[in-house]
Structure formats: structure tokens, C-alpha cells
Amino acid sequence: GNSVTQMEGPVTLSEEAFLTINCTYTATGYPSLFWYVQYPGEGLQLLLKATKADDKGSNKGFEATYRKETTSFHLEKGSVQVSDSAVYFCALIHPGGYQKVTFGTGTKLQVIP
Amino acid sequence: GAGVSQSPSNKVTEKGKDVELRCDPISGHTALYWYRQSLGQGLEFLIYFQGNSAPDKSGLPSDRFSAERTGGSVSTLTIQRTQQEDSAVYLCASSLEGTGGRGYTFGSGTRLTVV
């Protein structure tokens, strides 16, 4: 079956530090990969996605590259801000027919001034 | 509507009581999903609707849980005889089609506390 593994949190960084949140997946075929973000007290929001190998998704300074050879989709940001404090979820889905989205367990990021 | 709307935003109930959680998806979104987010856990899939039918309800944890969708729009998740382990945030999401390839749009969730 499909599964997503994320690094354990919480991750605590100082403002302007470099962020990496690791995500690896297990799936047959060619899933689409997503990062969702959940700010305190809110629902999940789609942050970025990539639908095929070597694609790079990017949004709000965050980026992630679909690496089929390492089955990874690590989230990176060059300089985090306090406002980036949230829980980040890696997820996958197989397109072309119904498949529910499989989420990782989430990684909490706390950015301190 | 402009977004996925869930109500109530918070619900505290006594153990053994029944609760109903409501989700109003984005207008025109044919696919609707319920997930549960427990403290320290990831998102647990509960049920998927395409239109008014539920082709995948494999995630419902017990027969105390049921859901329906009417008019291809509003969905209600019902939990009967609530237990303390049912305490969680229940999230609803919708998408334009069942593949989810464009990503889901989530509501803000209903925080259920069973005391």
C-alpha cells in the first residue's frame, strides 16, 4: 500500500535559518506528491505539489523536488520567518482514478525570533 | 461557497451522547472527504463521497460512525454513543473530481471533545 514517512518534530529554528523537512514515500507507479500546511487553529492548505519525477513545486519561498530515485519529496526554505510556524504534512495520491490522499504524520515547525 | 465550511467549530459532548458534524463543500465540488486528526497523530481517512454515494468508507472506525451526503452538497458525519477516544479534530475536504490530483480544499475542522 501507499505510505508517507516524515521526520519527527517538533523542529525549532531561529528566524532566517534554513529549513529542511524530510519526506519519503512508498508507492507503486507514479504518484503525485504534495505538501500541506496547517497554521494554528486552521484547516490544512495546499502549499505546493509535483506531479512527475524531477518536477519542483514552489510557493511562498518553499520548494520541494520530486525525486523518484530516492522516493523523496523534501521541503526546503532558505530563510524561515516566525509566520512559517505551523504543522507541515507531506502527502501523495495516485492520479487517474479515485485514490484517497495518504498523509504523513505531520512535522511541527516553530520559528523563534 | 468560497471555501469549505464546517460546523460547529467546537463541540463538547458527554460520553454516550450522539453528535452530528456538518460539512458544506465548495460549490461544484463533486468529491468530499472526511478525515480525523487526533492529538499527536496524522490525518486518518474516514470516508469519501462522489456525489451522494460513498464508494470508499473503509476508514470509518466502527459502526458508531456513519455519514451521508445529500444533493451532492452538504455532508453530515454522525457519531453515536460517543466515547472519549472519539475526541479529535474532524476535517472535511472537497475537490473538483475524485482523483484529488489538484489537491483538496480543507475546512477549518470541528474540534470534538468527549468528556
Coordinates of N, CA and C in Angstrom, one line a residue:
Chain A
G1 N 0.8 -1.2 0.0 CA 0.0 0.0 0.0 C 0.9 1.2 0.0
N2 N 0.2 2.4 -0.2 CA 0.9 3.7 -0.2 C 1.2 4.1 1.3
S3 N 2.3 4.7 1.5 CA 2.7 5.3 2.8 C 3.6 6.5 2.6
V4 N 3.6 7.4 3.6 CA 4.4 8.6 3.6 C 5.1 8.6 5.0
T5 N 6.4 8.9 5.0 CA 7.1 9.0 6.2 C 7.8 10.4 6.3
Q6 N 7.5 11.1 7.4 CA 8.1 12.4 7.6 C 9.0 12.3 8.8
M7 N 9.9 13.3 8.9 CA 10.7 13.4 10.0 C 9.9 13.8 11.2
E8 N 10.3 13.3 12.4 CA 9.7 13.6 13.6 C 9.9 15.1 14.0
G9 N 8.9 15.7 14.6 CA 9.0 17.0 15.1 C 9.1 17.0 16.6
P10 N 9.0 18.2 17.2 CA 8.9 19.5 16.5 C 10.3 19.9 16.1
V11 N 10.3 20.8 15.1 CA 11.6 21.4 14.6 C 11.5 22.8 15.1
T12 N 12.6 23.2 15.8 CA 12.7 24.6 16.3 C 13.8 25.3 15.6
L13 N 13.6 26.4 14.9 CA 14.6 27.2 14.2 C 14.5 28.6 14.6
S14 N 15.6 29.3 14.5 CA 15.7 30.8 14.6 C 15.2 31.4 13.3
E15 N 14.7 32.6 13.4 CA 14.3 33.3 12.2 C 15.5 33.4 11.2
E16 N 15.2 33.3 9.9 CA 16.2 33.4 8.8 C 17.0 32.1 8.7
A17 N 16.8 31.1 9.5 CA 17.5 29.9 9.3 C 17.0 29.1 8.1
F18 N 17.8 28.1 7.7 CA 17.4 27.3 6.5 C 16.6 26.1 7.1
L19 N 15.6 25.8 6.3 CA 14.7 24.7 6.7 C 14.7 23.5 5.8
T20 N 14.8 22.3 6.3 CA 14.5 21.1 5.6 C 13.6 20.2 6.4
I21 N 12.6 19.8 5.8 CA 11.7 18.7 6.4 C 11.7 17.6 5.5
N22 N 12.2 16.4 6.0 CA 12.4 15.3 5.1 C 11.0 14.5 4.9
C23 N 10.8 14.0 3.7 CA 9.7 13.2 3.4 C 10.1 12.1 2.4
T24 N 9.8 10.9 2.7 CA 9.9 9.8 1.8 C 8.6 9.1 1.7
Y25 N 8.5 8.4 0.5 CA 7.2 7.7 0.3 C 7.4 6.3 -0.2
T26 N 6.4 5.5 -0.1 CA 6.3 4.2 -0.7 C 5.0 4.1 -1.5
A27 N 5.2 3.8 -2.8 CA 4.0 3.7 -3.7 C 4.4 3.0 -4.9
T28 N 3.4 2.4 -5.6 CA 3.7 1.8 -6.9 C 3.4 2.8 -8.0
G29 N 4.1 2.8 -9.1 CA 3.8 3.7 -10.1 C 4.3 5.1 -9.9
Y30 N 3.5 6.1 -10.3 CA 3.9 7.5 -10.3 C 2.9 8.3 -9.6
P31 N 3.0 8.4 -8.3 CA 2.1 9.2 -7.5 C 2.3 10.7 -7.7
S32 N 1.3 11.5 -7.4 CA 1.5 13.0 -7.3 C 1.9 13.2 -5.8
L33 N 2.7 14.2 -5.6 CA 3.2 14.5 -4.2 C 2.8 15.9 -3.8
F34 N 2.5 16.1 -2.6 CA 2.0 17.3 -2.1 C 2.7 17.7 -0.7
W35 N 2.7 19.0 -0.4 CA 2.9 19.5 0.9 C 1.7 20.3 1.3
Y36 N 1.2 20.0 2.5 CA 0.1 20.8 3.0 C 0.6 21.5 4.3
V37 N 0.1 22.7 4.6 CA 0.4 23.4 5.8 C -0.8 23.7 6.6
Q38 N -0.7 23.5 8.0 CA -1.8 23.8 8.9 C -1.3 24.8 9.9
Y39 N -1.8 26.0 9.8 CA -1.5 27.1 10.7 C -2.4 26.9 12.0
P40 N -1.9 27.4 13.1 CA -2.7 27.2 14.4 C -4.1 27.5 14.2
G41 N -5.0 26.6 14.6 CA -6.4 26.9 14.6 C -7.1 26.9 13.3
E42 N -6.4 26.5 12.2 CA -6.9 26.5 10.9 C -6.9 25.1 10.3
G43 N -7.6 24.9 9.2 CA -7.6 23.7 8.4 C -6.3 23.6 7.6
L44 N -6.2 22.5 6.9 CA -5.0 22.3 6.0 C -5.1 23.1 4.7
Q45 N -4.0 23.7 4.3 CA -3.9 24.4 3.0 C -2.9 23.7 2.1
L46 N -3.2 23.6 0.8 CA -2.2 23.1 -0.1 C -1.1 24.1 -0.2
L47 N 0.2 23.7 0.0 CA 1.3 24.6 -0.1 C 2.0 24.5 -1.5
L48 N 2.2 23.2 -1.9 CA 2.8 23.0 -3.2 C 2.6 21.6 -3.6
K49 N 2.9 21.3 -4.9 CA 2.7 19.9 -5.4 C 3.7 19.7 -6.5
A50 N 3.9 18.4 -6.8 CA 4.7 18.0 -8.0 C 4.0 16.7 -8.5
T51 N 3.9 16.6 -9.8 CA 3.1 15.5 -10.4 C 4.0 14.5 -11.1
K52 N 5.2 14.8 -11.4 CA 6.1 13.8 -12.0 C 7.5 14.0 -11.6
A53 N 8.3 12.9 -11.8 CA 9.7 12.9 -11.4 C 10.5 14.1 -11.9
D54 N 11.3 14.7 -11.0 CA 12.1 15.8 -11.3 C 11.4 17.2 -11.3
D55 N 10.1 17.1 -11.2 CA 9.3 18.4 -11.0 C 9.7 19.0 -9.7
K56 N 9.7 20.4 -9.7 CA 9.9 21.1 -8.5 C 8.6 21.9 -8.2
G57 N 8.0 21.7 -7.1 CA 6.9 22.5 -6.7 C 7.5 23.7 -5.8
S58 N 6.8 24.9 -5.9 CA 7.3 26.0 -5.1 C 6.1 26.9 -4.8
N59 N 6.2 27.6 -3.6 CA 5.2 28.5 -3.2 C 5.7 29.2 -1.9
K60 N 5.5 30.5 -1.8 CA 5.8 31.3 -0.6 C 7.2 31.1 -0.2
G61 N 8.1 30.8 -1.1 CA 9.6 30.6 -0.7 C 9.9 29.2 -0.4
F62 N 8.9 28.3 -0.3 CA 9.1 26.9 -0.1 C 9.3 26.2 -1.4
E63 N 10.1 25.1 -1.4 CA 10.2 24.3 -2.6 C 10.5 22.9 -2.2
A64 N 10.1 22.0 -3.1 CA 10.3 20.6 -3.0 C 10.5 19.9 -4.3
T65 N 11.4 19.0 -4.5 CA 11.7 18.4 -5.7 C 11.3 16.9 -5.7
Y66 N 10.6 16.4 -6.6 CA 10.1 15.0 -6.7 C 11.3 14.2 -7.2
R67 N 11.8 13.4 -6.3 CA 13.0 12.5 -6.6 C 12.6 11.1 -6.6
K68 N 12.4 10.5 -7.8 CA 11.9 9.2 -7.9 C 13.0 8.2 -7.4
E69 N 14.3 8.5 -7.7 CA 15.3 7.6 -7.4 C 15.5 7.4 -5.9
T70 N 15.2 8.4 -5.2 CA 15.3 8.3 -3.7 C 13.9 8.2 -3.0
T71 N 12.8 8.2 -3.8 CA 11.4 8.3 -3.4 C 11.3 9.3 -2.3
S72 N 11.7 10.5 -2.6 CA 11.7 11.6 -1.6 C 11.1 12.9 -2.2
F73 N 10.6 13.7 -1.2 CA 10.0 15.0 -1.6 C 10.2 16.0 -0.4
H74 N 11.5 16.2 -0.2 CA 11.8 17.0 1.0 C 11.5 18.5 0.8
L75 N 10.9 19.1 1.9 CA 10.5 20.5 1.8 C 11.7 21.4 2.3
E76 N 11.9 22.5 1.6 CA 13.0 23.4 1.9 C 12.6 24.8 1.8
K77 N 13.2 25.6 2.7 CA 13.1 27.1 2.6 C 14.4 27.7 3.0
G78 N 14.8 28.7 2.3 CA 16.1 29.3 2.5 C 16.2 30.1 3.8
S79 N 15.1 30.8 4.2 CA 15.1 31.7 5.3 C 13.7 31.8 5.9
V80 N 13.5 31.1 7.0 CA 12.2 31.0 7.6 C 11.9 32.2 8.4
Q81 N 10.6 32.5 8.5 CA 10.0 33.6 9.3 C 9.1 33.0 10.4
V82 N 8.9 33.9 11.4 CA 8.1 33.5 12.5 C 6.7 33.0 12.0
S83 N 6.2 33.7 11.0 CA 4.9 33.4 10.4 C 4.8 32.0 9.7
D84 N 6.0 31.4 9.5 CA 6.0 30.0 9.0 C 5.7 28.9 10.0
S85 N 5.6 29.3 11.3 CA 5.3 28.3 12.3 C 4.0 27.7 12.1
A86 N 4.0 26.4 11.9 CA 2.8 25.6 11.5 C 3.2 24.1 11.6
V87 N 2.2 23.3 11.2 CA 2.4 21.9 11.0 C 2.4 21.6 9.5
Y88 N 3.4 20.9 9.0 CA 3.6 20.6 7.6 C 3.3 19.1 7.4
F89 N 2.5 18.8 6.4 CA 2.1 17.4 6.1 C 2.6 17.1 4.7
C90 N 3.3 16.0 4.5 CA 3.6 15.5 3.2 C 2.5 14.5 2.8
A91 N 2.2 14.4 1.5 CA 1.1 13.6 1.1 C 1.3 13.1 -0.3
L92 N 0.6 12.0 -0.6 CA 0.7 11.5 -2.0 C -0.7 11.0 -2.5
I93 N -0.8 11.0 -3.7 CA -2.0 10.4 -4.4 C -1.7 9.9 -5.7
H94 N -2.4 8.8 -6.1 CA -2.2 8.3 -7.5 C -3.3 8.9 -8.3
P95 N -3.0 9.6 -9.4 CA -4.0 10.2 -10.2 C -4.6 9.2 -11.1
G96 N -5.6 9.6 -11.9 CA -6.1 8.7 -12.9 C -7.1 7.7 -12.3
G97 N -8.0 8.1 -11.5 CA -8.9 7.1 -10.9 C -8.9 7.4 -9.4
Y98 N -10.0 7.1 -8.7 CA -10.0 7.5 -7.3 C -9.0 6.8 -6.4
Q99 N -8.2 7.6 -5.7 CA -7.4 7.1 -4.6 C -7.4 8.2 -3.6
K100 N -7.6 7.8 -2.4 CA -7.6 8.8 -1.3 C -6.2 9.3 -1.1
V101 N -6.1 10.5 -0.6 CA -4.8 11.1 -0.3 C -4.2 10.4 0.9
T102 N -3.0 10.0 0.9 CA -2.3 9.4 2.0 C -1.4 10.5 2.6
F103 N -1.6 10.8 3.9 CA -0.8 11.8 4.5 C 0.3 11.2 5.4
G104 N 1.3 12.0 5.6 CA 2.3 11.7 6.6 C 1.7 12.2 8.0
T105 N 2.5 12.0 9.0 CA 2.0 12.3 10.4 C 2.1 13.8 10.7
G106 N 2.8 14.5 9.9 CA 3.0 16.0 10.1 C 4.2 16.3 10.9
T107 N 4.8 17.4 10.6 CA 6.0 17.9 11.3 C 5.7 19.3 11.8
K108 N 5.8 19.5 13.1 CA 5.5 20.8 13.6 C 6.8 21.7 13.5
L109 N 6.7 22.9 13.0 CA 7.8 23.8 12.9 C 7.5 25.0 13.8
Q110 N 8.5 25.3 14.6 CA 8.4 26.5 15.4 C 9.6 27.4 15.1
V111 N 9.3 28.6 14.7 CA 10.3 29.6 14.4 C 10.3 30.7 15.4
I112 N 11.5 30.8 16.1 CA 11.6 31.8 17.1 C 12.4 33.1 16.7
P113 N 11.9 34.2 17.1 CA 12.6 35.5 16.7 C 14.0 35.6 17.1
Chain B
G1 N -20.1 27.9 -1.9 CA -19.5 29.0 -1.1 C -18.0 29.1 -1.5
A2 N -17.3 30.1 -1.0 CA -16.0 30.4 -1.3 C -15.0 29.3 -0.8
G3 N -15.3 28.7 0.3 CA -14.5 27.7 0.9 C -15.3 26.6 1.5
V4 N -14.6 25.6 2.1 CA -15.3 24.5 2.8 C -15.7 25.0 4.2
S5 N -16.9 24.9 4.5 CA -17.4 25.4 5.8 C -17.8 24.2 6.7
Q6 N -17.3 24.2 7.9 CA -17.7 23.1 8.8 C -18.3 23.7 10.1
S7 N -19.3 23.0 10.6 CA -19.9 23.4 11.8 C -20.3 22.2 12.7
P8 N -20.3 22.4 14.0 CA -19.8 23.6 14.7 C -18.3 23.6 14.7
S9 N -17.6 24.6 15.1 CA -16.2 24.7 15.1 C -15.6 23.9 16.3
N10 N -16.4 24.0 17.4 CA -16.1 23.2 18.6 C -17.3 22.6 19.2
K11 N -17.1 21.3 19.7 CA -18.3 20.6 20.3 C -17.8 19.8 21.5
V12 N -18.4 20.1 22.6 CA -18.1 19.3 23.8 C -19.3 18.5 24.1
T13 N -19.2 17.2 24.3 CA -20.3 16.3 24.5 C -20.0 15.3 25.6
E14 N -21.0 14.8 26.2 CA -20.9 13.8 27.2 C -20.7 12.4 26.6
K15 N -19.9 11.6 27.2 CA -19.8 10.2 26.8 C -21.1 9.6 26.7
G16 N -21.3 8.9 25.5 CA -22.6 8.2 25.3 C -23.6 9.0 24.5
K17 N -23.4 10.3 24.3 CA -24.3 11.0 23.5 C -24.0 10.9 22.0
D18 N -24.9 11.2 21.2 CA -24.7 11.3 19.7 C -24.3 12.7 19.3
V19 N -23.5 12.8 18.3 CA -23.2 14.1 17.7 C -23.3 14.1 16.2
E20 N -23.6 15.2 15.7 CA -23.6 15.4 14.2 C -22.7 16.5 13.8
L21 N -21.8 16.3 12.9 CA -20.9 17.3 12.4 C -21.2 17.5 10.9
R22 N -21.2 18.8 10.6 CA -21.7 19.2 9.2 C -20.5 19.8 8.4
C23 N -20.6 19.4 7.1 CA -19.6 20.0 6.1 C -20.3 20.5 4.9
D24 N -20.0 21.7 4.6 CA -20.6 22.4 3.4 C -19.4 22.6 2.4
P25 N -19.3 21.8 1.3 CA -18.2 21.9 0.5 C -18.2 23.1 -0.5
I26 N -17.2 23.3 -1.2 CA -17.2 24.3 -2.2 C -18.2 24.0 -3.3
S27 N -18.9 25.0 -3.7 CA -20.0 24.7 -4.7 C -19.4 24.1 -6.0
G28 N -20.0 23.0 -6.4 CA -19.5 22.4 -7.7 C -18.5 21.3 -7.5
H29 N -17.9 21.2 -6.2 CA -17.0 20.1 -5.9 C -17.8 18.8 -5.8
T30 N -17.5 17.8 -6.6 CA -18.3 16.6 -6.5 C -17.7 15.6 -5.5
A31 N -16.5 15.7 -5.2 CA -15.8 14.8 -4.3 C -15.7 15.5 -2.9
L32 N -16.0 14.7 -1.9 CA -16.0 15.2 -0.5 C -15.4 14.1 0.4
Y33 N -14.5 14.5 1.3 CA -13.8 13.6 2.2 C -13.9 14.0 3.6
W34 N -13.9 13.0 4.5 CA -13.8 13.2 5.9 C -12.5 12.6 6.4
Y35 N -11.8 13.4 7.2 CA -10.6 12.9 7.9 C -10.7 13.2 9.4
R36 N -9.9 12.4 10.2 CA -9.8 12.7 11.6 C -8.4 12.9 12.0
Q37 N -8.2 13.9 12.8 CA -6.9 14.3 13.2 C -6.8 14.3 14.8
S38 N -6.2 13.2 15.3 CA -6.1 13.1 16.7 C -4.8 13.7 17.2
L39 N -4.8 14.1 18.5 CA -3.6 14.7 19.1 C -2.4 13.8 18.9
G40 N -1.3 14.4 18.3 CA -0.1 13.7 18.0 C -0.1 12.7 16.9
Q41 N -1.3 12.6 16.2 CA -1.4 11.7 15.1 C -1.5 12.4 13.8
G42 N -1.3 11.7 12.7 CA -1.5 12.3 11.4 C -3.0 12.3 11.1
L43 N -3.3 12.5 9.8 CA -4.7 12.5 9.3 C -5.1 11.1 9.0
E44 N -6.2 10.7 9.6 CA -6.8 9.4 9.4 C -8.0 9.5 8.5
F45 N -7.9 8.9 7.3 CA -9.0 8.9 6.4 C -10.2 8.2 7.0
L46 N -11.4 8.8 6.8 CA -12.6 8.1 7.2 C -13.5 7.7 6.1
I47 N -13.9 8.6 5.2 CA -14.9 8.3 4.2 C -14.7 9.2 3.0
Y48 N -15.1 8.7 1.8 CA -15.0 9.5 0.6 C -16.4 9.5 -0.1
F49 N -16.9 10.6 -0.5 CA -18.1 10.7 -1.3 C -17.8 11.2 -2.7
Q50 N -18.5 10.6 -3.7 CA -18.5 11.1 -5.0 C -20.0 11.3 -5.3
G51 N -20.4 12.6 -5.4 CA -21.8 12.9 -5.4 C -22.4 12.5 -4.1
N52 N -23.5 11.8 -4.1 CA -24.2 11.3 -2.9 C -23.8 9.9 -2.4
S53 N -23.0 9.2 -3.2 CA -22.6 7.9 -2.9 C -21.2 7.9 -2.3
A54 N -21.0 6.8 -1.5 CA -19.7 6.7 -0.8 C -19.0 5.4 -1.2
P55 N -18.2 5.5 -2.3 CA -17.5 4.4 -2.8 C -16.4 3.9 -1.9
D56 N -16.0 4.7 -0.9 CA -14.9 4.2 0.0 C -15.3 4.7 1.4
K57 N -15.7 3.8 2.2 CA -16.0 4.1 3.6 C -15.1 3.3 4.5
S58 N -14.0 2.9 4.0 CA -13.1 1.9 4.7 C -12.5 2.4 5.9
G59 N -12.4 3.8 6.1 CA -11.8 4.3 7.2 C -12.7 4.5 8.4
L60 N -14.0 4.3 8.3 CA -14.8 4.5 9.5 C -14.4 3.5 10.5
P61 N -14.1 4.0 11.7 CA -13.5 3.1 12.7 C -14.4 2.1 13.4
S62 N -15.7 2.4 13.4 CA -16.7 1.4 13.9 C -18.1 1.7 13.4
D63 N -19.0 0.8 13.7 CA -20.4 1.1 13.3 C -21.1 2.2 14.0
R64 N -20.4 2.8 15.0 CA -21.0 4.0 15.6 C -20.8 5.2 14.7
F65 N -20.0 5.1 13.7 CA -19.7 6.2 12.8 C -20.5 6.0 11.5
S66 N -21.2 7.0 11.0 CA -21.9 7.0 9.7 C -21.8 8.4 9.1
A67 N -22.0 8.4 7.8 CA -22.0 9.7 7.1 C -23.0 9.6 6.0
E68 N -23.5 10.8 5.6 CA -24.4 10.9 4.5 C -24.1 12.2 3.8
R69 N -24.5 12.2 2.5 CA -24.4 13.4 1.7 C -25.6 13.6 0.9
T70 N -26.2 14.7 0.9 CA -27.5 15.0 0.1 C -27.3 16.1 -0.9
G71 N -28.0 15.9 -2.0 CA -28.0 16.9 -3.1 C -26.6 17.1 -3.6
G72 N -25.7 16.2 -3.4 CA -24.3 16.3 -4.0 C -23.6 17.5 -3.3
S73 N -24.1 17.9 -2.1 CA -23.5 19.1 -1.5 C -23.2 18.8 0.0
V74 N -24.1 19.2 0.9 CA -23.8 19.1 2.3 C -23.6 17.7 2.8
S75 N -22.7 17.4 3.7 CA -22.5 16.1 4.3 C -22.5 16.2 5.8
T76 N -23.1 15.2 6.4 CA -23.1 15.1 7.8 C -22.4 13.8 8.3
L77 N -21.5 14.0 9.3 CA -20.9 12.8 9.9 C -21.5 12.7 11.3
T78 N -22.0 11.5 11.5 CA -22.7 11.2 12.8 C -21.9 10.2 13.6
I79 N -21.7 10.5 14.9 CA -21.1 9.6 15.8 C -22.1 9.3 16.9
Q80 N -22.4 8.0 17.0 CA -23.4 7.6 18.0 C -22.6 7.1 19.2
R81 N -23.3 7.3 20.4 CA -22.7 6.8 21.7 C -21.3 7.1 21.8
T82 N -21.0 8.4 21.7 CA -19.6 8.8 21.7 C -18.7 8.3 22.9
Q83 N -17.5 8.0 22.6 CA -16.5 7.6 23.5 C -15.4 8.6 23.6
Q84 N -14.6 8.5 24.7 CA -13.5 9.5 24.9 C -12.5 9.4 23.8
E85 N -12.3 8.2 23.2 CA -11.3 8.1 22.1 C -11.8 8.7 20.8
D86 N -13.0 9.1 20.8 CA -13.5 9.8 19.6 C -13.1 11.3 19.6
S87 N -12.5 11.8 20.7 CA -12.1 13.2 20.8 C -11.0 13.4 19.8
A88 N -11.2 14.4 18.9 CA -10.3 14.7 17.8 C -10.8 15.9 17.0
V89 N -10.0 16.3 16.1 CA -10.5 17.3 15.1 C -10.9 16.6 13.9
Y90 N -12.1 16.8 13.5 CA -12.7 16.2 12.3 C -12.6 17.2 11.1
L91 N -11.9 16.8 10.1 CA -11.7 17.7 9.0 C -12.5 17.2 7.7
C92 N -13.0 18.1 7.0 CA -13.7 17.8 5.8 C -13.0 18.5 4.7
A93 N -12.9 17.9 3.5 CA -12.2 18.4 2.3 C -13.1 18.1 1.1
S94 N -12.9 19.0 0.1 CA -13.6 18.7 -1.2 C -12.7 19.0 -2.3
S95 N -13.0 18.4 -3.5 CA -12.2 18.6 -4.7 C -13.1 18.5 -5.9
L96 N -12.6 19.0 -7.0 CA -13.4 19.1 -8.2 C -13.7 17.7 -8.7
E97 N -12.8 16.8 -8.6 CA -13.1 15.4 -9.1 C -12.5 14.4 -8.1
G98 N -12.8 13.2 -8.3 CA -12.4 12.2 -7.3 C -10.9 11.9 -7.2
T99 N -10.2 12.3 -8.2 CA -8.8 11.9 -8.2 C -8.0 12.7 -7.2
G100 N -8.4 13.9 -6.8 CA -7.7 14.7 -5.9 C -6.4 15.2 -6.4
G101 N -6.1 15.0 -7.7 CA -4.8 15.4 -8.2 C -4.6 16.9 -8.2
R102 N -5.6 17.7 -8.1 CA -5.4 19.1 -8.0 C -5.2 19.5 -6.5
G103 N -5.4 18.6 -5.6 CA -5.3 18.9 -4.2 C -6.7 19.2 -3.6
Y104 N -6.8 18.8 -2.4 CA -8.0 19.1 -1.7 C -8.1 20.5 -1.2
T105 N -9.3 21.0 -0.9 CA -9.5 22.2 -0.1 C -10.2 21.8 1.2
F106 N -9.5 22.1 2.3 CA -10.0 21.7 3.6 C -10.8 22.8 4.3
G107 N -11.7 22.3 5.1 CA -12.4 23.2 6.1 C -11.5 23.4 7.3
S108 N -11.9 24.2 8.2 CA -11.2 24.5 9.4 C -11.3 23.4 10.5
G109 N -12.3 22.5 10.3 CA -12.4 21.4 11.2 C -13.4 21.7 12.3
T110 N -13.9 20.6 12.9 CA -14.7 20.6 14.1 C -13.9 19.9 15.2
R111 N -13.6 20.6 16.3 CA -12.9 20.0 17.4 C -13.9 19.4 18.3
L112 N -13.9 18.1 18.4 CA -14.8 17.3 19.3 C -14.1 16.9 20.5
T113 N -14.7 17.2 21.6 CA -14.2 16.8 22.9 C -15.3 16.0 23.6
V114 N -15.0 14.7 24.0 CA -15.9 13.9 24.7 C -15.5 13.8 26.1
V115 N -16.4 14.2 27.0 CA -16.0 14.2 28.5 C -16.8 13.2 29.2

